[in-house]
Amino acid sequence: MSFLESVLEQYEIVADKIKLDNGIRERLRYPKRALIVSVPIEMDTGIVKVFKGYRVQHDIALGPSKGGIRYHPNVSLEEVTALAMLMSLKCALVQLPYGGAKGGICCNPKEMSQKEIERITRRYTTEIIWAIGPEEDIPAPDINTNMQTMAWMMDTYSMQKGHTILGVVTGKPLVLGGSLGREEGTGRGVFYMVEESTKVIGGKLRGLTVAIQGFGNVGSIAARLLFEKGCKVIAVSGSKGGIYNKGGINIKNLIQHINENKEIADFQNVNTITNEELLALDCDVLIPAAIEGQINKHNAKGIKAKIIVEGANGPTTPEADKILYGRDVLLIPDILANSGGVIISYFEWVQDLQFYFWKEREIMQRLREIMANIFNSVLSLSREKKVDMRTAAWMLGVSRISEAQKSRGLYP
Ligand code: NAD
C-alpha cells in the first residue's frame, strides 16, 4: 500500500466513524490544487538539469494553506498529496486558521553544492509563485530544507513583487521576521508530547529510556530536550544507520560531534545498529522522526516501546496501527505529535503580518498550552469512543474541516 493509499484508508475509517456528510466526504478525498513544475538549473559543471517540483494544496476551507517544502530523491506527486492532506488535518486539529499544503522537489541535495541548492530554490519559488503568498499558501521547512532555504524563497518572492513580504514563508532567520523558537518548535512539541504521555502511563521523565529514528531538525531537538530533563536517550539514527548505548548517549556531545561534520556512526563509546534494530529496542519511548512507512506490519510486533511519539509524518502504516493498539501501545499520532512546528509557524506568520514580535517565553507558553489541551481532548475522545489516538485526532480534525465546509456551502 502506498503512503497516499494508507492516508486515504485512514480517512475512510474516520469518515465512517463520524458519519461524514457524503458530499464533504467526496470533496476531501482529493486535493483542491496540484501543481507540477519543471525546475531547470545550471549545475556548477555548466550542464543544465531539469528537476520535478510540486506544490499541492489539499483544502482551504479554514484559511490559507500551510505546509513544508521537502527536497528528497523520493519526492513524488503522490507523496506530496498525502502530506498535504495530513497538513489539512493537523491545522484543523490544533485549531489554526489554515488549510493544508505540501511541496517538494525530487532531487538529492546531499549531492548538490550550496549554490546549486540556492538556484533550485529560487527557480522553484518562481515556478510556483502564483500559488503561494501570505494570504494564499505559506511554505515552511521540511526534510532537507531549513532557514536558509526559506530566506531564499522569501527573497525571490519579494523581488518579484517589488517589496519585502515577510509573511510568505515561515521558518525564516530571525533577522527576516522569523520567530523565536521556530527552529526548535517541532522537536519541542514532540518533547511536550512525551511529557504528557508519560503522565498517562504514570511514569517520570527522569530515567525514561528513549530511542529516536532520524537525527535531523525534529529528532535532534527532541533528543536534546529529553536529555536535558534526565531521560536516557539510548539510541539515535540517520539514513545510514544508528548508534546505541544502553546507559544513554550524551546528546549534547553528539550534537557537537555532528556540527563538526562528523558521522553519527563515528561517535565514541557506542555500538552501531541498523534502523530496523533501533525500532525493536527495549525502551519506554520510541520517536520515529525520519520518513514515512517505517513502522509497518513486518516490524510492529517486534516493537517493545510503551509509548510512540510520531515526530515524522506518516511513520506508521494502518496495519501497524492495529497491531500496536491491540498491544496497548500509546501512540501519539503525527498530526498531534509534530504540530509544534506549524503552531510556531502560525505565530511567526501572525507576527510578520503585524510587524510586532513576541518574547520567547510567551511563544513557548502558548505552544505548551495548545499542545497539552489538544492532547487531552484527543485522549478523552479516544477513551470515550474506544479508538486509538490517531483515529480520535483525525475525528476532531475532519469534523472541524467539515463544519467549515458546511458553513461555507458548495460554490457556486
Ligand atoms: P531533516 O532533514 O532535518 O532530518 C531528517 C532525518 O531523517 C536525518 O537525520 C536523516 O538522516 C534521517 N533519515 C532520512 N531518511 C532516513 C531513513 N530511510 N531511515 C532513517 N533515517 C532517515 O528533516 P526534519 O525536518 O527533521 O523532518 C523529519 C520528519 O519530521 C519528516 O517526516 C518531516 O515531514 C517531519 N516534520 C518536520 C517538521 C519541521 O518543522 N522540520 C514539522 C513537522 C513534521
XYZ file of N, CA and C and ligand atoms in Angstrom, residues 70 90 102 141-144 182 186 213-218 238-239 275 289-291 294 311-313 338, ligand 1:
122
model
N 9.881 19.892 0.824
C 10.830 18.790 1.033
C 11.729 18.631 -0.182
N -3.902 18.342 10.425
C -3.088 18.845 11.544
C -3.529 20.264 11.905
N 1.524 21.005 0.801
C 2.888 20.476 0.904
C 3.544 20.671 -0.445
N 9.928 24.934 6.251
C 10.934 23.878 6.023
C 10.389 22.469 6.275
N 10.987 21.506 5.627
C 10.705 20.089 5.886
C 12.042 19.358 5.652
N 11.990 18.102 5.244
C 13.228 17.333 5.101
C 14.184 18.027 4.125
N 15.409 18.225 4.572
C 16.499 18.822 3.775
C 16.277 20.277 3.357
N 11.046 29.026 16.519
C 10.516 28.262 15.392
C 11.399 27.080 15.042
N 9.131 22.086 16.375
C 8.593 20.732 16.184
C 9.178 19.780 17.227
N 14.560 7.579 15.872
C 14.969 7.328 14.489
C 14.924 8.646 13.720
N 16.063 9.058 13.156
C 16.132 10.344 12.452
C 16.716 11.377 13.402
N 17.865 11.933 13.033
C 18.515 12.888 13.933
C 18.730 14.210 13.206
N 17.648 14.679 12.566
C 17.710 15.984 11.889
C 17.108 17.039 12.789
N 16.415 17.981 12.200
C 15.818 19.070 12.984
C 14.934 18.511 14.105
N 13.971 17.678 13.754
C 12.993 17.212 14.739
C 13.638 16.265 15.759
N 20.470 7.961 11.696
C 20.271 8.766 10.494
C 19.994 7.800 9.352
N 20.044 8.293 8.101
C 19.665 7.414 6.998
C 20.644 6.242 6.822
N 18.677 0.783 11.406
C 17.401 1.440 11.704
C 16.356 0.417 12.159
N 11.403 9.901 13.736
C 11.498 11.308 13.322
C 12.251 11.404 11.993
N 11.982 10.422 11.105
C 12.680 10.421 9.808
C 11.662 10.522 8.671
N 11.254 9.401 8.140
C 10.360 9.420 6.971
C 9.161 8.488 7.194
N 7.873 3.655 8.249
C 8.947 2.948 8.945
C 8.436 1.844 9.876
N 7.299 11.947 15.539
C 7.909 13.204 15.102
C 7.768 13.352 13.593
N 7.946 12.246 12.873
C 7.839 12.255 11.405
C 6.377 12.267 10.987
N 6.124 12.606 9.735
C 4.784 12.492 9.170
C 4.612 11.094 8.583
N 3.728 16.207 15.977
C 4.689 17.136 15.358
C 4.050 18.483 14.987
P 15.774 16.672 8.458
O 16.141 16.665 7.041
O 16.289 17.745 9.338
O 16.163 15.263 9.133
C 15.748 14.021 8.638
C 16.496 12.933 9.382
O 15.994 11.665 8.963
C 18.003 12.904 9.111
O 18.672 12.536 10.290
C 18.130 11.792 8.070
O 19.410 11.179 8.083
C 17.075 10.826 8.571
N 16.615 9.892 7.542
C 16.289 10.151 6.256
N 15.945 9.012 5.632
C 16.010 8.022 6.568
C 15.777 6.628 6.543
N 15.407 6.000 5.425
N 15.943 5.939 7.706
C 16.334 6.573 8.823
N 16.593 7.874 8.910
C 16.432 8.590 7.780
O 14.164 16.642 8.481
P 13.191 17.073 9.657
O 12.732 18.451 9.392
O 13.777 16.688 10.961
O 11.931 16.128 9.330
C 11.843 14.799 9.797
C 10.394 14.359 9.765
O 9.612 15.253 10.570
C 9.740 14.370 8.383
O 8.808 13.321 8.312
C 9.003 15.702 8.361
O 7.911 15.710 7.462
C 8.540 15.771 9.802
N 8.216 17.131 10.248
C 9.145 18.122 10.228
C 8.801 19.396 10.676
C 9.794 20.515 10.743
O 9.453 21.586 11.283
N 11.016 20.364 10.281
C 7.495 19.643 11.112
C 6.573 18.602 11.147
C 6.954 17.352 10.705
